[in-house]
Coordinates of C-alpha atoms in Angstrom, one line a residue:
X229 CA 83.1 78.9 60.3
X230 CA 83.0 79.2 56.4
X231 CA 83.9 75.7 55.6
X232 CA 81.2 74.4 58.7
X233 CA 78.6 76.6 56.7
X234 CA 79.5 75.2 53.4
X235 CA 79.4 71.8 54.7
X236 CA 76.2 72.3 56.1
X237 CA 74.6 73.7 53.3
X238 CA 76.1 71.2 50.7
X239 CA 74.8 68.6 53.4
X240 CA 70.8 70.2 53.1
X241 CA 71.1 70.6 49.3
X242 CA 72.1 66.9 49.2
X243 CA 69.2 65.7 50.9
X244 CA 66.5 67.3 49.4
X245 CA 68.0 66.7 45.8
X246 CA 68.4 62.7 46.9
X247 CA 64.0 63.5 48.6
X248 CA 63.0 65.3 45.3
X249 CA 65.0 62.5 43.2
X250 CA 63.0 59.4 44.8
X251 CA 60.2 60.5 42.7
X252 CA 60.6 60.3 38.9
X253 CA 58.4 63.2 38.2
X254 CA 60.4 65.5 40.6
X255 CA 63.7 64.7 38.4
X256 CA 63.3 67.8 36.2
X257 CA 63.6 69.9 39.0
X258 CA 66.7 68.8 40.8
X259 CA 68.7 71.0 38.8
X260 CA 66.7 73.8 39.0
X261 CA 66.5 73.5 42.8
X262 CA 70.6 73.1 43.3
X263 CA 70.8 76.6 41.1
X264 CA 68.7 78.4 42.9
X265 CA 70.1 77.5 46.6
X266 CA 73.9 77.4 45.4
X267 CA 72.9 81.0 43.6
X268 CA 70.6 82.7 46.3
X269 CA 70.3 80.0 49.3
X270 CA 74.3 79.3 50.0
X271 CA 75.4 82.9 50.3
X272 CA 72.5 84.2 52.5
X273 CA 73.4 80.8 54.5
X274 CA 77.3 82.0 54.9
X275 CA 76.3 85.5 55.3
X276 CA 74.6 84.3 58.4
X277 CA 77.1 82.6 60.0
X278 CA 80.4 84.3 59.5
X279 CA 81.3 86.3 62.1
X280 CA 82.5 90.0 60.9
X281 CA 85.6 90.3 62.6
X282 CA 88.6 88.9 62.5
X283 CA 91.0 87.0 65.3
X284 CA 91.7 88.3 68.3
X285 CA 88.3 89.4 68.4
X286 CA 85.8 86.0 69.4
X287 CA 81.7 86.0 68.3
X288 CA 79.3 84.2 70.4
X289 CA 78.3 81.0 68.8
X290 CA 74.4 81.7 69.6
X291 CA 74.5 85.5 69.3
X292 CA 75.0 88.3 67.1
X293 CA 78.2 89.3 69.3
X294 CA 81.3 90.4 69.4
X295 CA 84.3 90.2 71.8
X296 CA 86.9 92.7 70.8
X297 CA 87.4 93.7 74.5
X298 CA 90.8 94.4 76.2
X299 CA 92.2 93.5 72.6
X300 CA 95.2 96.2 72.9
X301 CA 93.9 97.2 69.4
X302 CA 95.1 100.6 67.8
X303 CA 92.8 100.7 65.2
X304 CA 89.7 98.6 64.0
X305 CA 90.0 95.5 62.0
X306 CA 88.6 95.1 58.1
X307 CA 85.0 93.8 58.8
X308 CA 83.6 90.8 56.8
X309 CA 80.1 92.0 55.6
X310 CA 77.4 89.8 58.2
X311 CA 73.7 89.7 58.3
X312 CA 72.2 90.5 61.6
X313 CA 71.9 92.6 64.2
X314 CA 75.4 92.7 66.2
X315 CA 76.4 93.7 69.3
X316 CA 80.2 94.9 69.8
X317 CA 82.5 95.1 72.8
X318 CA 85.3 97.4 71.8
X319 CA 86.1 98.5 75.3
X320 CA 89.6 98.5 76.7
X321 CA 91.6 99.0 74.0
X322 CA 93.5 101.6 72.5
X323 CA 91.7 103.5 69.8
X324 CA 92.4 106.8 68.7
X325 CA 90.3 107.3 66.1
X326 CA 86.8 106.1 64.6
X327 CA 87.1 106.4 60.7
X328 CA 84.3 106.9 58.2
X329 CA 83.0 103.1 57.0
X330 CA 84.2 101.6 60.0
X331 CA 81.5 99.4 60.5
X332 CA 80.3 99.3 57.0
X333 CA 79.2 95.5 56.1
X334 CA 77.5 95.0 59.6
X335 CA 74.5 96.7 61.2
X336 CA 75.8 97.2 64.8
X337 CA 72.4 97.6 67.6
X338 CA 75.0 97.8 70.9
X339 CA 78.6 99.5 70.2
X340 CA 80.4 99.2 73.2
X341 CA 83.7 101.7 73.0
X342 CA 84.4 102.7 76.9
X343 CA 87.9 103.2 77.9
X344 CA 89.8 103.6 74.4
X345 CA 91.7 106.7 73.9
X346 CA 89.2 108.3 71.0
X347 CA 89.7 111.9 70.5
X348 CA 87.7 111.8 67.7
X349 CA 84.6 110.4 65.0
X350 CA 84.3 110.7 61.5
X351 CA 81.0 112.2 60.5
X352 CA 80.5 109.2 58.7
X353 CA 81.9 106.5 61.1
X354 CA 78.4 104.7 61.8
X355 CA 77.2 104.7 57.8
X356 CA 75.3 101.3 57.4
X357 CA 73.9 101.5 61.2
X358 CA 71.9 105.0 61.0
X359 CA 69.0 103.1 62.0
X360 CA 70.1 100.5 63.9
X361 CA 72.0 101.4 66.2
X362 CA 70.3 102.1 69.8
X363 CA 72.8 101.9 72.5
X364 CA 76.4 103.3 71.9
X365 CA 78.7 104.1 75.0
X366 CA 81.8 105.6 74.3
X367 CA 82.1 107.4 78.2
X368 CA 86.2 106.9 79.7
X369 CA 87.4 108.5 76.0
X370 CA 89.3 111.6 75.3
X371 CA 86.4 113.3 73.6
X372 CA 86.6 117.2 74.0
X373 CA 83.3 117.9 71.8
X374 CA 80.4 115.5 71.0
X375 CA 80.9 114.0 67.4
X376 CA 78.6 115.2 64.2
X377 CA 78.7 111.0 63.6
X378 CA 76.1 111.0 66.6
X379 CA 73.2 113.0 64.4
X380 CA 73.2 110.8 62.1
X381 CA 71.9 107.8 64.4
X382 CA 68.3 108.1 64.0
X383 CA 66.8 106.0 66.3
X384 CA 69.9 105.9 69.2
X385 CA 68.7 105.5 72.9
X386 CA 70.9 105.0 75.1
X387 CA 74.3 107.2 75.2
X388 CA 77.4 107.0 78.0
X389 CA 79.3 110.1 77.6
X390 CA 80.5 110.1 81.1
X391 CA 84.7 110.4 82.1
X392 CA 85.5 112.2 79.2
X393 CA 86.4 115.9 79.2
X394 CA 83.3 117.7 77.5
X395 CA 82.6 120.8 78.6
X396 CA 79.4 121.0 77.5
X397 CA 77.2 119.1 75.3
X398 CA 76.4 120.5 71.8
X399 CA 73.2 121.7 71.3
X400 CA 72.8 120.7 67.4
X401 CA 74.2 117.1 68.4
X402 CA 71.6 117.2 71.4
X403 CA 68.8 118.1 69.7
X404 CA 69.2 115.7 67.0
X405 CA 69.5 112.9 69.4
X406 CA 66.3 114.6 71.3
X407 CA 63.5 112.4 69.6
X408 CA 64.8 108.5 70.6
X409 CA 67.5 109.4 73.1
X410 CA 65.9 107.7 76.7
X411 CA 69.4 107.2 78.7
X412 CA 72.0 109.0 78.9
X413 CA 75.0 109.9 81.3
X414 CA 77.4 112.4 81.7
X415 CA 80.5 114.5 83.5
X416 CA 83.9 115.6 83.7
X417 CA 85.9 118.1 85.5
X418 CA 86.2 119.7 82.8
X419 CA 82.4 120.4 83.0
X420 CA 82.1 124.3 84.1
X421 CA 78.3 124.6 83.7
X422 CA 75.2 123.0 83.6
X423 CA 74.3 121.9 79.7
X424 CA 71.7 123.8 79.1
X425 CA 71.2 121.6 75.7
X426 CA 69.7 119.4 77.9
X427 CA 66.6 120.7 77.9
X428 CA 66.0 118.9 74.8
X429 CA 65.6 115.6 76.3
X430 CA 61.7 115.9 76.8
X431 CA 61.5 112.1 77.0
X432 CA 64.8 110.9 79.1
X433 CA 64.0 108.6 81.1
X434 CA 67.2 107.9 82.6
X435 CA 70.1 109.8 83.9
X436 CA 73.2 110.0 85.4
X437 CA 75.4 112.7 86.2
X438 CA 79.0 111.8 87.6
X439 CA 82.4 113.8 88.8
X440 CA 81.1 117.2 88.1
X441 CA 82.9 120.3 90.3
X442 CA 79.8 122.3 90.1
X443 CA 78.4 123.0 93.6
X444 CA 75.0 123.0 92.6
X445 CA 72.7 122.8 89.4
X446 CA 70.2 125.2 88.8
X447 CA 66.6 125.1 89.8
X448 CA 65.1 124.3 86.4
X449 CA 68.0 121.4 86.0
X450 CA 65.0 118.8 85.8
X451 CA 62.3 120.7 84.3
X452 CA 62.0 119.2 80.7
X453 CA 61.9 115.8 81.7
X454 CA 60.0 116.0 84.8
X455 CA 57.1 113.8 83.5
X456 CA 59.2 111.0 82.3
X457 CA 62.3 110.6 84.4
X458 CA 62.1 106.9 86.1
X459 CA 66.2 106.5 87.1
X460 CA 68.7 109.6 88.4
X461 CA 72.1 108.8 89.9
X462 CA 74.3 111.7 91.1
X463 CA 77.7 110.2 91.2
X464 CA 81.2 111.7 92.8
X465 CA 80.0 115.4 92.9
X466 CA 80.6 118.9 95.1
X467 CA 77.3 119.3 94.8
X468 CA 76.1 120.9 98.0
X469 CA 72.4 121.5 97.2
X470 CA 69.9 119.7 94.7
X471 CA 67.8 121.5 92.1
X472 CA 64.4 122.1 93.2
X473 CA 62.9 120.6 90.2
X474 CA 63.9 116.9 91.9
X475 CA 60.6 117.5 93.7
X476 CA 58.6 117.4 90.4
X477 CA 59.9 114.3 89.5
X478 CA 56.7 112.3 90.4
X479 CA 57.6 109.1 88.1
X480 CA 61.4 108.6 89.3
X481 CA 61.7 104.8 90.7
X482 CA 65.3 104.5 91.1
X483 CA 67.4 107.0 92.9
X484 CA 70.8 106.9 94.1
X485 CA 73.5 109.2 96.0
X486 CA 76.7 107.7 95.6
X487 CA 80.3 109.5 96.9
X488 CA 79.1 113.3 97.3
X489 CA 80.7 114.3 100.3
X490 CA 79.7 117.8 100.5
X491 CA 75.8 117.2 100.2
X492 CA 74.5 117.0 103.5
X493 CA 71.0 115.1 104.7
X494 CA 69.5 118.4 105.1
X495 CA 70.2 119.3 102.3
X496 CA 68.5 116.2 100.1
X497 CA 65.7 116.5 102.9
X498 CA 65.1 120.1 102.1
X499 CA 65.5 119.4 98.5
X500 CA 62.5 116.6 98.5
X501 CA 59.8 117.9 101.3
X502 CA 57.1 115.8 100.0
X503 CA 59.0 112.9 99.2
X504 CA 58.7 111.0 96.0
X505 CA 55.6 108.9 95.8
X506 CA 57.2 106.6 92.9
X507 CA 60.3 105.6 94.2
X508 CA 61.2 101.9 94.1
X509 CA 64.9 101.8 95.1
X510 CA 67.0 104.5 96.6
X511 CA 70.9 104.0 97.6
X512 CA 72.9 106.0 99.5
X513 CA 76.6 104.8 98.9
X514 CA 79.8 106.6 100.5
X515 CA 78.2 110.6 101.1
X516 CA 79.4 110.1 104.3
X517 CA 75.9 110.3 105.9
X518 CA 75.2 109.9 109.8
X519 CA 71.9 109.6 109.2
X520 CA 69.1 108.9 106.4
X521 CA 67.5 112.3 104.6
X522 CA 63.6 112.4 105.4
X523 CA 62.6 111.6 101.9
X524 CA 60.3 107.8 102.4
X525 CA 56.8 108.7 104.3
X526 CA 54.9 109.1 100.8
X527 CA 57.1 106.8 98.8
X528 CA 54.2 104.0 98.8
X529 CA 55.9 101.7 96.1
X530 CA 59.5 101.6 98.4
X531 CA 60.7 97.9 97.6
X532 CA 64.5 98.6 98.8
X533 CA 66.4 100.8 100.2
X534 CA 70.3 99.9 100.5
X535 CA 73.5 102.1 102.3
X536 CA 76.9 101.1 101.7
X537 CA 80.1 102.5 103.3
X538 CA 77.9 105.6 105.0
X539 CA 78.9 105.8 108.9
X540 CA 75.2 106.1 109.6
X541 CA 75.3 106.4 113.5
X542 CA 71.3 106.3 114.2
X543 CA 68.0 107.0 111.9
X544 CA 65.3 109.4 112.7
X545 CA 62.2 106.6 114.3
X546 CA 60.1 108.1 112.0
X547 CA 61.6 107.7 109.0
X548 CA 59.2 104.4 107.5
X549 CA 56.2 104.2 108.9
X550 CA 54.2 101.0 110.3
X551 CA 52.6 100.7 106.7
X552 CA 53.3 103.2 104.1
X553 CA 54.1 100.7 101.2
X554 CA 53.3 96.9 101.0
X555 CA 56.1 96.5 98.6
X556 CA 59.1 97.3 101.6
X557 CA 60.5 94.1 101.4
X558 CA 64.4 94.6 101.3
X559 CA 66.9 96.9 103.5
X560 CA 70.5 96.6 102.5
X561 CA 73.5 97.9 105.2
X562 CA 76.8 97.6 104.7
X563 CA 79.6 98.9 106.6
X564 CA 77.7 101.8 109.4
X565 CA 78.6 103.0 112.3
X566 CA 75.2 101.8 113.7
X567 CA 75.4 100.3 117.2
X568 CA 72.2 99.1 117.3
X569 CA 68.9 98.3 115.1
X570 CA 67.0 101.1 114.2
X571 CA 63.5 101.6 115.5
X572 CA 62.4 102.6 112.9
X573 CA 63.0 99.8 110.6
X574 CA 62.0 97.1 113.8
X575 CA 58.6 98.2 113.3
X576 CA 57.6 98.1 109.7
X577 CA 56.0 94.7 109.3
X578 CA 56.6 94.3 105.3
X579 CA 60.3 93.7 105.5
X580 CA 61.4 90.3 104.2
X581 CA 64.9 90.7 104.0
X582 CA 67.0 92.6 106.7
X583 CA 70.9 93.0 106.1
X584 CA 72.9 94.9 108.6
X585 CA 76.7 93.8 107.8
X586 CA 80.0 95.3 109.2
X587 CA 78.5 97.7 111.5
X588 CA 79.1 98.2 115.3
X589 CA 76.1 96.2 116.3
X590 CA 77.0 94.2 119.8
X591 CA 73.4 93.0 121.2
X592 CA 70.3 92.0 120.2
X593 CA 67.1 93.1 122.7
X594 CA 63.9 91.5 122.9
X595 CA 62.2 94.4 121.2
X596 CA 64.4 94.2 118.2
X597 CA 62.4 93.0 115.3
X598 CA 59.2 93.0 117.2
X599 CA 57.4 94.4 114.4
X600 CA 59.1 92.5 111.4
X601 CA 56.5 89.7 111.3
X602 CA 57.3 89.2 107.5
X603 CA 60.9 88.7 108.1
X604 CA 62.4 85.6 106.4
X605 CA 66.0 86.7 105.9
X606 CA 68.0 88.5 108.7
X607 CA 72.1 89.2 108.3
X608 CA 73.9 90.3 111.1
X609 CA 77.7 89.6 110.0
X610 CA 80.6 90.7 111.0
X611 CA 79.7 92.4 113.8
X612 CA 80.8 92.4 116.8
X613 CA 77.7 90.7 118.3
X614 CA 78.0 88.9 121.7
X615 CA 74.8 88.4 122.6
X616 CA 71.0 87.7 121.8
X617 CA 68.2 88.0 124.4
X618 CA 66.8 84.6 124.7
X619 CA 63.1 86.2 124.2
X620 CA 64.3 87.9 120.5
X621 CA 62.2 86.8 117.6
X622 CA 59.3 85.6 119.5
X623 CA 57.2 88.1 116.9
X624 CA 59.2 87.1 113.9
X625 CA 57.6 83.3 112.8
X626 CA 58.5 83.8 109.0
X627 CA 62.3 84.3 109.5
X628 CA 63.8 81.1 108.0
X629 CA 67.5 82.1 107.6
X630 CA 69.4 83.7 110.3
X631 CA 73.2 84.3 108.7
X632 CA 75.6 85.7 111.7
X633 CA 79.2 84.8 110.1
X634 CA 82.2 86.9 112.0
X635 CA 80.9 87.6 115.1
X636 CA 81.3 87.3 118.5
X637 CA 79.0 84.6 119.6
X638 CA 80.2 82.0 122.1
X639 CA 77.0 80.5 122.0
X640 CA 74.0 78.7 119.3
X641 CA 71.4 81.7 120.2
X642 CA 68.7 79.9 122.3
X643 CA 66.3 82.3 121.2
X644 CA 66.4 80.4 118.0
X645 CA 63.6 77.9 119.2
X646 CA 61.4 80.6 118.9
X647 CA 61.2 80.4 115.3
X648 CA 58.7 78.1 113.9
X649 CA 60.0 77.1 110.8
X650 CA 64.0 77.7 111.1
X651 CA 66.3 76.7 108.0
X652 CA 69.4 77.9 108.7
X653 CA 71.6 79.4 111.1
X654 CA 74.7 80.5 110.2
X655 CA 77.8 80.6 112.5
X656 CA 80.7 80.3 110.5
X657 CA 83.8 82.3 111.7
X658 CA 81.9 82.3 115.4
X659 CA 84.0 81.3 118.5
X660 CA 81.5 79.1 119.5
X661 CA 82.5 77.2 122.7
X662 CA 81.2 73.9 122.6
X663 CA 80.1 71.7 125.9
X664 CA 77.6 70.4 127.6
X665 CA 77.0 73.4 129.9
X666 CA 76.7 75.6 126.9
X667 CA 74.6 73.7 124.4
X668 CA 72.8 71.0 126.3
X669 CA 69.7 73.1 126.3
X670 CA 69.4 72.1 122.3
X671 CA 68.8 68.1 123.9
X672 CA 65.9 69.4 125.5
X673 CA 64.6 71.5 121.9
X674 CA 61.7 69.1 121.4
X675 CA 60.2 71.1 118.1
X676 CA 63.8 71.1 116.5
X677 CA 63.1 70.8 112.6
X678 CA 64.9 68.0 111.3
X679 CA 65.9 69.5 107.9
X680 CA 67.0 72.7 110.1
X681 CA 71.1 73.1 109.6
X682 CA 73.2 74.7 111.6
X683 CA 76.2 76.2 110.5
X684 CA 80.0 76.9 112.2
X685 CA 82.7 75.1 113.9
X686 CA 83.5 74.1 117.9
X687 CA 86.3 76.4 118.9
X688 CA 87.5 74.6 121.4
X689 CA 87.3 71.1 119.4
X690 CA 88.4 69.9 115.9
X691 CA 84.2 69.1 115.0
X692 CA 81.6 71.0 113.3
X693 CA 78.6 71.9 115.1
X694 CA 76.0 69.9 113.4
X695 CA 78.3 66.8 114.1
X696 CA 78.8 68.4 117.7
X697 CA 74.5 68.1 117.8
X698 CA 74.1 65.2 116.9
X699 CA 77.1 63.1 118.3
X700 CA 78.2 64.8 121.6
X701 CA 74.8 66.5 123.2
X702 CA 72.9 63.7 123.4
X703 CA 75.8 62.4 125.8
X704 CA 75.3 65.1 128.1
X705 CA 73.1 64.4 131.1
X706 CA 70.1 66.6 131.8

């Protein structure tokens, strides 16, 4: 990279010496001009373009970054001193130990340092990047106490402490870090109490707590940040109960619940009575929930909602309402115990996208969707679906992709020429049975779109269904 940057410079200096040279009067300054770039020019030029560490590690040709990841490195390289702004991926490796100077020549913005073996920081271990630096995550570590290096990062906002066994966070490190730091996560076993250095964080803004054995945090937990928290995840706890200062958080877009098996729906429906009017996004992933908490009727910004591995067996018909946000456009289910579709998500009107995957879902009603009249994307795979009443999605002229992989199906749907402007229909995996008595209604499918594709394989014959369409139902006689 040297030698390119040399070349290159030489190449530039060249050029303009040969420009300034074509006029006689310019001559007198040709020597002046190739001292001052070989002097000032050429090593600002090299500075720019060498990248600060050595082989194995890899830098982005177009970015101030660094790929030192999964390096099986004991200790950190010597650095080449680099102008710039970098961002490092140290992760996966196996460092022990974070000496003072260790990034001395480079200012690092992003130090990436998950899953090493640190046990420890020099207090001097980030001189060079005090001010620079503004996301560091050092969480899967063997940390036991937060390192004195992190006061001395003035402006850091964003800190991953999580999977390391701290139990507690240090109130002097804490409260230095209290007037930048924005994000931050945390837990361990090892984690006996709740940190009460947290109340420092007057302007977090995002938050994640993960594989603590406490069984509940107190009320208060919240308080200090009530007024600015946007993001809270609550990751592979015992909690049983939620701190009653959730309620006050009136700003918080993003929630999510994922693999606490001891805290009930009751218990996240008691927690939030009024619901949370600023809520965006909220995921429930492996809490093993039957059913959704009660937390949605005020949430008038909801744009998605999304359950994963939860054997949700039914929902409460009032859970949404027919118009409590215009921005519902996206519910996300993946492997439930559900049977059927939900009331209470067939009648709200704003839903775009519907996605109900590896569930226990075997028929489709007429009255299923009825309300949906914004829905464009509907995802019924993998389950064990055998049939769809021919009057279904008479109320539903918007949906444009119908995806129905892995099920049961020994038929193309015929309620399908109630859509008006159909895409696709997807049938792959489907044992559709393919003859004349079974598909020679589509002959007869006069406002069939031309451009509308279809999706899956005969199971009886070696042909596709499209070529099935278009080659063998014409042949059949009305």
């Amino acid at each position: 990279m040297k030698v390119l940057s040399l070349s290159l410079s030489l190449s530039l200096s060249l050029s303009l010496s040969l420009s300034l040279s074509q006029n006689p009067k310019n001559t007198k300054y040709i020597n002046q001009f190739q001292i001052v770039f070989v002097f000032f020019c050429l090593p600002f030029v090299l500075s720019c373009l060498c990248c600060p560490f050595p082989p194995p590690c890899r830098c982005d040709t177009k970015s101030p970054t660094v790929d030192c990841k999964h390096r099986n490195l004991a200790s950190l390289p010597d650095l080449t001193p680099s102008n710039g702004s970098w961002t490092v991926f140290l992760n996966g490796n196996k460092l022990r130990h974070i000496s003072e100077n260790a990034f001395v020549g480079i200012k690092l913005q992003t130090l990436v340092l998950d899953n090493n073996e640190i046990e420890a920081m020099d207090e001097q271990a980030f001189n060079g990047s005090e001010k620079s630096l503004v996301f560091l995550d050092i969480a899967g570590n063997n940390l036991t106490t937060l390192p004195e290096a992190l006061t001395n990062l003035q402006n850091l906002m964003s800190l991953s402490l999580s999977s390391n066994p701290l139990p507690n966070l240090d109130q002097k490190v804490i409260m230095k870090l209290s007037t930048s730091l924005i994000f931050i996560d945390f837990g361990s076993r090892e984690l006996q109490e709740w940190p009460t250095s947290m109340k420092y964080l007057t302007k977090l803004v995002s938050l994640d707590i993960s594989d603590v054995t406490l069984t509940s945090l107190p009320d208060d937990a919240f308080d200090s940040f009530s007024d600015t928290l946007q993001v809270l995840g609550i990751h592979n706890t015992y909690i049983t109960r939620l701190p009653s200062s959730i309620a006050k958080l009136q700003n918080l877009q993003n929630l999510k619940f994922e693999g606490n098996q001891q805290l009930s729906v009751e218990a996240i429906s008691k927690s939030i009575p009024n619901s949370l009017p600023g809520l965006i996004e909220v995921t429930f992933h492996n809490n093993g929930l039957t059913t959704l908490p009660d937390i949605f009727l005020n949430a008038s910004h909801l744009y998605i909602v999304t359950v994963l591995d939860e054997p949700l067996k039914s929902l409460n018909d009032n859970l949404f309402s027919t118009n409590f946000s215009d921005n519902f456009h996206v519910v996300m289910m993946n492997n439930t115990n559900l049977t059927h579709v939900p009331a209470c998500i067939s009648k709200v009107n704003t839903i775009k996208r519907l996605q109900i995957t590896h569930s226990q879902i075997s028929s489709i009603d007429e009255n299923d969707f009825h309300g949906m009249a914004n829905l464009s994307i509907l995802d019924l795979s993998d389950n064990p679906l055998f049939n769809i009443s021919d009057k279904t999605f008479s109320r539903n002229s918007d949906l444009t992709y119908l995806i129905l992989e892995n099920t049961e199906l020994t038929r193309i749907p015929r309620s399908i020429q109630n859509l008006h402007s159909p895409q696709l229909l997807n049938l792959s995996g489907c044992p559709i049975y393919c003859s004349c008595d079974n598909l020679q209604w589509i002959k007869s499918w006069k406002s069939r779109p031309k451009y509308f594709q279809i999706v899956g394989n005969c199971s009886n014959i070696k042909m596709d269904l499209m070529s099935y369409i278009q080659n063998e139902i014409p042949k059949c006689l009305s």
